[in-house]
Coordinates of C-alpha atoms and ligand atoms in Angstrom, one line a residue:
Chain A
M7 CA -6.8 -25.0 27.5
E8 CA -9.2 -23.8 25.0
R9 CA -8.4 -25.2 21.5
T10 CA -10.7 -24.0 18.7
G11 CA -11.0 -24.0 15.0
R12 CA -9.4 -27.6 14.1
T13 CA -10.1 -27.1 10.5
G14 CA -10.1 -24.5 7.8
I15 CA -7.7 -21.7 6.9
A16 CA -6.3 -19.0 9.5
V17 CA -5.7 -15.6 8.1
V18 CA -3.6 -13.5 10.5
G19 CA -4.0 -9.7 9.9
A20 CA -7.5 -8.4 9.1
S21 CA -6.8 -5.5 7.0
L22 CA -6.4 -5.1 3.2
G23 CA -4.4 -8.0 2.5
G24 CA -6.3 -10.3 4.9
L25 CA -9.8 -9.4 3.6
R26 CA -8.6 -9.9 -0.1
A27 CA -7.1 -13.2 0.7
A28 CA -10.3 -14.4 2.2
E29 CA -12.2 -13.3 -0.9
Q30 CA -9.6 -14.8 -3.2
L31 CA -9.8 -18.2 -1.3
R32 CA -13.5 -18.3 -1.8
A33 CA -13.2 -17.1 -5.4
A34 CA -10.4 -20.2 -5.9
G35 CA -12.9 -22.4 -4.6
W36 CA -12.4 -22.9 -0.9
H37 CA -15.6 -23.7 0.8
G38 CA -14.3 -24.7 4.3
P39 CA -14.1 -22.5 7.1
I40 CA -12.0 -19.3 7.2
T41 CA -11.1 -17.4 10.4
L42 CA -9.4 -14.0 10.4
F43 CA -7.5 -12.8 13.3
G44 CA -6.7 -9.1 13.7
D45 CA -5.3 -7.2 16.5
E46 CA -7.0 -3.9 15.6
P47 CA -10.7 -3.6 16.8
H48 CA -12.0 -2.6 13.4
L49 CA -13.2 -4.5 10.3
P50 CA -10.8 -4.0 7.4
Y51 CA -10.3 -0.2 6.6
N52 CA -8.7 1.7 3.9
R53 CA -5.3 3.4 5.1
P54 CA -4.6 5.8 2.1
P55 CA -7.1 8.6 3.5
L56 CA -5.5 8.5 6.8
S57 CA -2.7 10.8 5.7
K58 CA -5.1 12.7 3.2
A59 CA -8.9 13.3 3.5
V60 CA -9.2 11.6 7.0
L61 CA -6.4 13.6 8.4
A62 CA -7.6 16.7 6.8
G63 CA -11.1 16.4 8.4
H64 CA -12.8 16.0 4.9
A65 CA -13.7 12.6 5.1
L66 CA -15.3 10.6 8.1
A67 CA -13.2 7.8 9.5
A68 CA -16.4 5.8 9.1
G69 CA -16.4 5.9 5.4
T70 CA -13.2 4.1 5.4
E71 CA -14.4 0.7 5.8
L72 CA -13.5 -1.6 2.7
R73 CA -16.2 -3.2 0.7
R74 CA -16.4 -6.9 1.5
R75 CA -17.5 -9.3 -1.2
P76 CA -20.7 -11.4 -0.2
S77 CA -18.6 -14.5 -0.6
V78 CA -16.9 -13.7 2.8
E79 CA -20.1 -13.3 4.7
D80 CA -19.6 -16.6 6.6
V81 CA -15.9 -16.1 7.6
E82 CA -15.3 -15.9 11.3
W83 CA -13.8 -12.4 12.3
R84 CA -11.7 -12.6 15.5
L85 CA -11.0 -8.9 15.9
G86 CA -9.0 -7.2 18.8
A87 CA -7.3 -10.7 18.7
A88 CA -3.4 -10.7 18.4
V89 CA -1.7 -13.9 17.4
S90 CA 1.5 -14.1 19.4
A91 CA 3.2 -17.3 18.1
A92 CA 2.6 -19.8 15.1
D93 CA 4.1 -23.1 15.0
L94 CA 4.1 -23.7 11.1
M95 CA 5.1 -27.4 11.9
T96 CA 2.3 -28.3 14.1
H97 CA -0.4 -26.1 12.4
T98 CA -0.8 -24.1 15.7
L99 CA -1.5 -20.3 16.5
T100 CA -1.2 -18.9 20.0
L101 CA -3.2 -15.8 20.7
T102 CA -2.1 -13.3 23.3
D103 CA -5.1 -14.4 25.5
G104 CA -3.5 -17.9 25.7
S105 CA -6.0 -19.5 23.4
V106 CA -4.8 -22.2 20.9
H107 CA -6.0 -22.4 17.2
M108 CA -5.3 -25.1 14.7
Y109 CA -5.3 -24.7 11.2
E110 CA -5.0 -26.5 7.8
G111 CA -3.9 -23.7 5.9
L112 CA -2.3 -20.2 7.0
V113 CA -2.2 -16.8 5.3
A114 CA 0.2 -14.1 6.8
A115 CA -1.1 -10.7 6.1
T116 CA 0.3 -8.9 9.1
G117 CA 1.7 -5.8 7.3
V118 CA 4.1 -3.3 8.8
R119 CA 4.4 -0.7 11.6
P120 CA 6.1 2.6 11.7
R121 CA 9.9 2.8 12.7
R122 CA 10.3 5.2 15.5
L123 CA 13.1 7.5 16.0
P124 CA 15.8 6.0 18.5
M125 CA 15.8 8.8 20.8
P126 CA 13.8 10.1 23.8
G127 CA 12.0 13.3 24.5
G128 CA 10.7 15.9 21.9
P129 CA 7.3 17.7 21.6
P130 CA 4.2 15.5 21.2
R131 CA 5.3 12.6 18.8
H132 CA 3.0 11.2 16.1
V133 CA 3.0 8.3 13.5
V134 CA 0.3 7.7 10.8
R135 CA -0.5 4.0 10.3
T136 CA -3.9 3.5 12.0
L137 CA -7.2 5.2 12.4
E138 CA -6.3 6.0 15.9
D139 CA -3.0 7.6 14.9
S140 CA -4.5 10.0 12.2
A141 CA -7.3 11.0 14.6
A142 CA -4.5 12.0 17.1
L143 CA -2.4 14.0 14.7
A144 CA -5.7 15.6 13.2
A145 CA -6.4 17.0 16.5
G146 CA -3.1 18.8 16.3
L147 CA -3.2 20.2 12.9
A148 CA -4.5 23.8 13.8
A149 CA -3.8 26.6 11.8
G150 CA -0.6 28.2 12.8
A151 CA 0.7 25.0 14.8
R152 CA 4.4 24.4 14.0
V153 CA 4.6 20.9 12.4
L154 CA 7.9 19.2 12.1
V155 CA 8.0 16.1 9.8
I156 CA 11.0 13.8 10.0
G157 CA 11.2 11.8 6.9
S158 CA 10.5 12.8 3.3
G159 CA 8.8 9.3 1.9
F160 CA 5.5 9.1 0.7
I161 CA 3.9 9.5 4.2
G162 CA 6.1 12.6 5.2
C163 CA 5.2 14.1 2.0
E164 CA 1.5 13.5 2.3
V165 CA 1.3 14.6 6.0
A166 CA 3.4 17.8 5.1
A167 CA 0.9 18.7 2.2
T168 CA -2.2 17.9 4.3
A169 CA -0.8 20.1 7.3
R170 CA 0.2 23.1 5.0
T171 CA -3.1 23.0 3.5
A172 CA -4.7 23.2 7.0
G173 CA -2.6 26.5 7.7
C174 CA 0.2 24.9 9.8
V175 CA 3.8 25.9 9.5
V176 CA 5.5 22.9 8.0
T177 CA 9.2 21.9 8.2
V178 CA 10.6 18.6 6.8
V179 CA 13.9 17.1 7.6
A180 CA 15.2 14.0 6.0
P181 CA 18.9 12.6 5.0
E182 CA 18.1 12.2 1.3
T183 CA 18.8 14.8 -1.3
E184 CA 15.1 15.1 -2.2
P185 CA 11.7 14.2 -0.9
M186 CA 10.7 10.8 -2.3
V187 CA 13.9 10.4 -4.2
L188 CA 14.1 6.7 -3.8
A189 CA 10.7 6.1 -5.5
L190 CA 11.1 8.9 -8.0
G191 CA 14.6 9.6 -9.0
P192 CA 16.3 12.9 -8.7
H193 CA 14.6 15.0 -11.4
L194 CA 10.9 14.2 -10.4
A195 CA 11.8 14.3 -6.8
R196 CA 13.2 17.8 -7.2
A197 CA 10.1 19.0 -9.0
L198 CA 8.0 17.7 -6.4
R199 CA 10.2 19.8 -3.8
R200 CA 9.7 22.9 -5.7
R201 CA 5.9 22.5 -5.6
H202 CA 6.0 21.9 -1.9
E203 CA 8.2 24.8 -1.4
A204 CA 6.0 27.0 -3.7
R205 CA 3.1 26.3 -0.9
G206 CA 5.2 27.3 1.8
V207 CA 6.8 24.0 3.1
R208 CA 10.4 24.3 4.4
F209 CA 13.0 21.5 3.9
H210 CA 16.3 20.6 5.5
M211 CA 17.3 17.8 3.1
G212 CA 20.6 16.0 3.7
R213 CA 20.1 16.4 7.4
L214 CA 19.4 14.1 10.7
A215 CA 17.9 15.3 13.9
T216 CA 20.3 14.3 16.5
E217 CA 18.3 15.5 19.7
L218 CA 14.7 15.9 20.4
T219 CA 14.0 18.6 22.9
P220 CA 10.5 19.6 24.4
E221 CA 10.6 22.7 22.1
G222 CA 11.6 20.8 18.8
C223 CA 14.9 19.3 17.5
V224 CA 18.5 19.8 17.0
L225 CA 19.9 18.7 13.6
D226 CA 23.5 17.4 13.0
D227 CA 24.6 20.7 11.3
G228 CA 23.7 22.7 15.0
T229 CA 20.3 24.1 13.6
E230 CA 17.7 24.1 16.0
L231 CA 14.1 23.8 14.8
R232 CA 10.9 24.7 17.2
A233 CA 7.9 22.8 16.7
D234 CA 4.6 22.2 18.7
L235 CA 4.2 18.6 17.2
L236 CA 6.6 16.0 15.6
V237 CA 5.4 13.6 12.9
E238 CA 7.9 10.3 12.7
A239 CA 7.7 9.2 9.1
I240 CA 11.0 7.3 8.7
G241 CA 9.7 4.0 7.2
S242 CA 8.4 0.9 8.7
L243 CA 9.2 -2.5 10.3
P244 CA 7.3 -5.6 9.0
N245 CA 5.2 -7.5 11.9
T246 CA 6.9 -10.8 11.7
E247 CA 7.8 -11.6 15.5
W248 CA 4.8 -14.1 15.7
L249 CA 6.5 -16.3 13.2
A250 CA 10.0 -16.3 15.1
A251 CA 9.3 -19.5 16.9
T252 CA 9.2 -21.6 13.6
P253 CA 12.7 -22.6 12.8
G254 CA 14.3 -21.9 9.4
L255 CA 12.3 -19.1 8.3
D256 CA 14.0 -16.0 6.8
L257 CA 12.4 -13.0 8.6
T258 CA 15.2 -10.6 7.8
D259 CA 13.0 -8.0 5.9
G260 CA 9.4 -9.3 6.0
I261 CA 8.6 -12.9 5.4
L262 CA 10.7 -14.6 2.5
C263 CA 8.5 -16.3 0.1
D264 CA 9.0 -18.4 -2.9
A265 CA 7.6 -17.3 -6.5
H266 CA 4.1 -18.7 -5.4
L267 CA 4.2 -16.9 -2.2
R268 CA 4.8 -19.8 0.0
I269 CA 6.6 -19.1 3.3
G270 CA 9.9 -20.9 3.4
G271 CA 8.9 -23.4 0.9
I272 CA 6.1 -24.7 3.3
P273 CA 3.2 -25.6 0.9
H274 CA 0.3 -24.8 3.6
A275 CA 1.3 -21.5 4.5
V276 CA 1.4 -18.3 2.2
A277 CA 2.0 -14.5 2.9
V278 CA 0.5 -11.5 1.2
G279 CA 0.7 -7.8 1.1
D280 CA 3.3 -5.5 3.0
V281 CA 4.8 -8.3 5.1
A282 CA 5.7 -10.5 1.9
R283 CA 9.0 -10.5 0.5
F284 CA 9.0 -12.4 -3.0
P285 CA 10.7 -12.5 -6.3
N286 CA 8.9 -10.7 -9.2
P287 CA 10.3 -12.1 -12.4
R288 CA 9.6 -8.9 -14.2
Y289 CA 12.6 -7.5 -12.1
G290 CA 15.2 -10.3 -11.8
P291 CA 15.5 -13.0 -9.0
V292 CA 15.7 -10.6 -5.8
P293 CA 13.1 -11.0 -3.4
R294 CA 11.6 -7.7 -2.4
R295 CA 8.8 -6.4 -0.2
V296 CA 6.5 -3.8 -1.9
E297 CA 4.5 -1.4 0.3
H298 CA 1.8 -0.3 -2.3
W299 CA -1.9 -0.6 -2.0
S300 CA -2.0 -2.7 -5.1
V301 CA 0.3 -5.6 -4.0
P302 CA -2.4 -7.0 -1.3
G303 CA -4.7 -7.6 -4.0
D304 CA -2.3 -9.0 -6.4
T305 CA -0.4 -11.2 -4.1
A306 CA -3.8 -12.4 -2.4
R307 CA -5.0 -13.7 -5.5
H308 CA -1.8 -15.8 -6.3
A309 CA -1.5 -16.8 -2.8
A310 CA -5.1 -18.1 -2.6
R311 CA -4.8 -20.2 -5.7
T312 CA -1.4 -21.5 -4.3
L313 CA -3.1 -22.6 -1.0
V314 CA -6.2 -24.1 -2.2
A315 CA -4.4 -26.3 -4.7
T316 CA -2.4 -27.5 -1.9
L317 CA -5.2 -28.2 0.4
T318 CA -7.4 -29.6 -2.2
G319 CA -4.6 -31.8 -4.0
T320 CA -5.6 -30.0 -7.2
P321 CA -2.9 -28.8 -9.8
R322 CA -1.4 -25.5 -9.1
D323 CA -0.7 -22.7 -11.7
P324 CA 2.8 -22.9 -12.5
A325 CA 3.2 -19.4 -13.6
P326 CA 5.1 -17.2 -10.8
C327 CA 3.3 -14.2 -9.1
A328 CA 4.4 -11.2 -11.2
P329 CA 2.4 -8.1 -10.4
L330 CA 3.1 -4.8 -12.1
P331 CA 3.7 -2.5 -9.2
S332 CA 1.8 0.7 -9.0
F333 CA 1.4 3.3 -6.4
W334 CA -0.2 6.9 -6.2
S335 CA 0.2 9.6 -3.8
D336 CA -1.9 12.7 -3.2
Q337 CA -0.2 15.9 -2.1
Y338 CA -2.3 19.2 -2.2
T339 CA -4.3 18.8 -5.3
L340 CA -1.6 17.0 -7.0
R341 CA -1.6 13.4 -8.1
L342 CA 1.7 11.3 -8.3
Q343 CA 1.2 7.9 -10.2
S344 CA 3.8 5.4 -10.9
F345 CA 3.5 2.2 -12.7
G346 CA 6.4 -0.3 -12.8
Q347 CA 9.7 0.1 -10.8
P348 CA 11.4 3.6 -11.0
A349 CA 13.3 2.9 -7.9
L350 CA 15.3 0.3 -10.1
A351 CA 16.3 2.8 -12.9
D352 CA 19.5 3.9 -13.7
R353 CA 18.2 6.9 -15.7
S354 CA 15.0 8.9 -16.4
E355 CA 13.9 11.0 -19.3
L356 CA 11.4 13.8 -19.2
L357 CA 8.5 12.9 -21.6
E358 CA 6.1 15.9 -21.0
G359 CA 6.0 19.3 -19.1
D360 CA 8.5 21.6 -17.6
P361 CA 9.9 20.6 -14.2
T362 CA 11.0 24.2 -13.3
A363 CA 7.5 25.3 -13.7
P364 CA 5.4 25.6 -10.3
E365 CA 2.6 23.9 -11.9
G366 CA 1.6 21.7 -14.9
D367 CA 1.7 18.1 -15.7
L368 CA 5.0 16.2 -15.6
L369 CA 5.7 12.8 -17.0
Y370 CA 9.0 11.0 -16.8
A371 CA 10.1 7.4 -18.2
Y372 CA 12.4 5.3 -16.4
Y373 CA 15.0 3.0 -17.8
Q374 CA 17.3 0.2 -16.7
G375 CA 19.9 0.0 -19.6
P376 CA 17.6 0.0 -22.7
R377 CA 14.7 -1.2 -21.1
L378 CA 11.6 0.8 -20.1
I379 CA 11.2 -0.1 -16.4
G380 CA 8.8 2.7 -15.0
V381 CA 6.7 5.7 -15.7
A382 CA 5.7 8.3 -13.2
A383 CA 3.5 11.4 -13.5
L384 CA 2.8 14.6 -11.4
G385 CA -0.1 16.8 -11.8
G386 CA -3.8 16.5 -12.5
P387 CA -6.2 13.7 -14.1
T388 CA -4.4 14.4 -17.5
A389 CA -1.1 13.4 -16.1
T390 CA -2.5 10.2 -14.5
A391 CA -4.2 9.2 -17.9
A392 CA -0.8 10.1 -19.7
A393 CA 1.1 7.7 -17.5
A394 CA -1.7 5.0 -17.9
R395 CA -1.2 5.1 -21.7
H396 CA 2.4 3.8 -21.2
R397 CA 1.4 1.1 -18.8
P398 CA 0.9 -1.6 -21.5
H399 CA 4.5 -1.2 -22.4
L400 CA 5.6 -2.2 -18.9
M401 CA 3.6 -5.4 -18.8
T402 CA 5.8 -7.4 -20.9
L403 CA 8.2 -9.7 -19.1
P404 CA 11.9 -9.4 -19.9
E405 CA 13.5 -12.2 -22.2
P406 CA 14.7 -14.8 -19.6
V407 CA 18.5 -14.8 -19.0
T408 CA 20.1 -17.6 -20.6
Chain B
M13 CA -25.9 -6.7 -13.4
R14 CA -25.6 -3.0 -12.5
V15 CA -22.5 -1.0 -12.0
I16 CA -22.6 2.2 -9.9
V17 CA -19.8 4.5 -9.6
D18 CA -20.1 7.3 -6.8
L19 CA -18.6 10.2 -9.0
D20 CA -18.6 12.5 -6.1
V21 CA -16.1 10.0 -4.6
C22 CA -14.3 9.0 -7.7
Q23 CA -10.8 10.7 -8.3
D24 CA -10.1 9.3 -11.7
H25 CA -7.3 6.9 -10.8
G26 CA -8.3 4.7 -13.5
Q27 CA -7.4 1.2 -11.8
C28 CA -11.0 0.2 -12.8
V29 CA -10.0 0.7 -16.4
F30 CA -7.1 -2.0 -16.2
A31 CA -9.3 -4.3 -14.5
A32 CA -12.4 -4.2 -16.6
P33 CA -11.4 -2.3 -19.8
D34 CA -14.9 -3.3 -21.5
I35 CA -16.8 -1.4 -18.8
F36 CA -14.5 1.6 -17.9
R37 CA -12.4 4.2 -19.8
L38 CA -10.5 7.5 -19.3
D39 CA -11.6 10.1 -21.6
E40 CA -9.2 12.7 -23.1
E41 CA -9.3 15.0 -20.0
G42 CA -8.4 11.7 -17.7
R43 CA -12.0 11.7 -16.4
L44 CA -13.9 8.4 -15.9
A45 CA -16.6 7.1 -18.1
Y46 CA -18.4 3.7 -17.7
V47 CA -21.0 1.4 -19.1
D48 CA -23.9 1.2 -16.1
S49 CA -25.5 -2.1 -17.3
P50 CA -22.6 -4.2 -18.6
D51 CA -23.3 -7.8 -20.0
A52 CA -23.6 -10.4 -17.2
A53 CA -20.6 -12.1 -18.5
L54 CA -18.4 -9.2 -17.2
R55 CA -19.2 -9.7 -13.7
A56 CA -15.8 -11.0 -12.7
D57 CA -14.2 -8.0 -14.1
A58 CA -16.7 -5.8 -12.6
E59 CA -15.9 -7.3 -9.2
D60 CA -12.2 -6.8 -9.9
A61 CA -12.6 -3.3 -10.8
A62 CA -14.5 -2.7 -7.6
D63 CA -11.8 -4.1 -5.4
V64 CA -8.9 -2.2 -7.1
C65 CA -10.6 1.4 -6.7
P66 CA -8.6 3.2 -4.4
L67 CA -11.7 5.3 -3.0
Q68 CA -13.8 2.2 -3.1
A69 CA -16.5 4.1 -5.1
I70 CA -17.6 1.4 -7.3
R71 CA -20.6 -1.0 -6.3
V72 CA -21.7 -4.0 -8.5
E73 CA -25.5 -4.9 -8.1
G74 CA -28.0 -7.4 -9.2
Ligands
LIG526 C1 -1.1 6.6 6.1 C2 -1.0 5.8 4.7 C3 -1.1 6.2 3.5 C4 -1.0 5.4 2.5 N1 -1.1 5.8 1.2 C5 -0.9 5.1 0.0 C6 -1.1 5.7 -1.2 O1 -1.5 6.8 -1.4 N2 -0.8 4.8 -2.2 C7 -0.3 3.5 -2.1 O2 0.0 3.1 -3.1 N3 -0.3 3.0 -1.0 C8 -0.6 3.7 0.2 N4 -0.4 3.3 1.4 C9 0.1 1.7 1.6 C10 -1.1 1.0 1.8 O3 -2.2 1.3 2.5 C11 -0.4 -0.6 2.4 O4 0.2 -1.0 1.2 C12 -1.6 -1.6 2.6 O5 -2.4 -1.1 3.8 C13 -1.0 -2.9 3.0 O6 -2.0 -3.8 3.4 P1 -1.5 -5.1 4.3 O7 -2.8 -5.6 4.7 O8 -0.5 -5.8 3.7 O9 -1.2 -4.6 5.7 P2 -1.8 -3.6 6.8 O10 -2.7 -2.7 6.2 O11 -0.5 -3.0 7.6 O12 -2.5 -4.6 7.6 C14 -2.0 -5.7 8.4 C15 -3.0 -6.0 9.8 O13 -2.4 -6.9 10.5 C16 -2.6 -6.6 11.9 N5 -1.6 -7.5 12.8 C17 -0.2 -7.2 12.7 N6 0.4 -8.2 13.6 C18 -0.5 -8.9 13.9 C19 -0.7 -9.9 14.7 N7 0.3 -10.7 15.3 N8 -2.0 -10.7 14.9 C20 -3.2 -10.1 14.5 N9 -3.1 -8.9 13.7 C21 -1.8 -8.6 13.4 C22 -2.1 -5.2 11.8 O14 -2.6 -4.4 13.2 C23 -3.0 -4.7 10.6 O15 -4.3 -4.4 11.0 C24 -0.6 4.0 2.6 C25 -0.4 3.6 3.9 C26 -0.5 4.3 5.0 C27 -0.3 3.8 6.4

């Protein structure tokens, strides 16, 4: 059996989180070997354009490669190399080709994959997670093509906007009351729907697809929808199967980590990005996964310091990982920008704009009891800037509960 | 040290402003403005700003 890499840090997952982890390991003073294992054939690339400019054909996929700091020039890239199993007790990774890799420290950065509809059949079916997915869908977005989007979260809404802009006939089906309602609350979500409808997208909200046919789908109220292609945008599943062999890990929704991003309390293994479920003291003790682009960077910085302190026997920063969540979404020429956790709010308040107007900036504040917990804006750069002005108020941690 | 922003690519997210407020700012219209030869002491901030740009439009040289 081939055994390689007896020393050093192994990073599993070679995308945004894996790259940032490698860079932050160097910044934290790790000079030893770093090996990145990624099952995709590409160097780390940026996913947000895959449902926007790349999907629309406005940007070349080649332009999505992420900038890499010079400090990671000497890391070893093992691309097209999927890790099939890890044993955190013996510090061993096994690859799908059967080779075995030993490590001192481990970073898990394996992200998520799209959930699929649990039914067979249907017109040509697409998801959007990888460069290849985006290219395959782009080829189907000809003017006049009937596009059925199942799911109205942020990928569903972005694909609907991009397809509509390309001249497709777009229908969205989802069980929620409004598109992106979980992230934005009912008021801003309703305003978002109005803007999609003003541009010609049709919604069947509060509905499930119960059957797929070669011509389209049937909804739970009997409605038949015809489509040339179908996009499944119904959420994601964390890539954790490779960790299942290590006993005692909680992998129920991503990899459960402590406040320093250590996996199952094991000091030499950390997790970052979409796959990590960790408590954020800004929002109480409940550990959560956060699928926002800003999180791989924030968690990588903290996780790298945790791991390097462990491996070098130096003191660790006692403050927990407490990033301020933020996400954006681009739909048509509109930008949605959110800071904080609107999803945890019990009420929202309109600060600027007219939500019934088809255009114009909107700004909402979100509260949990008396506490401002998030802000979200929809509109042009002025809306983004307005949200940013409220950001400092979201940075304070709440008083500890005594 | 030189900071170069590809303004054809920039979409005024403003993430760089939070990472490096001494180098970047958003004007009243929400458009990005920045210092192109900041003090060398701001290197770490500039690197952080380049990392957090969703469009990867920022380069740090020299
Ligand atoms: C189409 C799209 C649009 C988006 N738009 C936005 C947006 O507008 N705003 C926003 O805030 N966020 C957006 N996001 C979310 C953002 O891109 C993610 O939060 C981010 O990519 C997470 O990075 P990650 O490194 O944790 O995971 P990923 O990017 O998923 O990377 C994980 C990597 O690990 C690999 N891998 C998995 N299992 C294994 C294994 N066993 N062995 C080896 N490699 C493995 C995967 O193939 C993948 O390459 C978008 C995401 C998508 C898909």
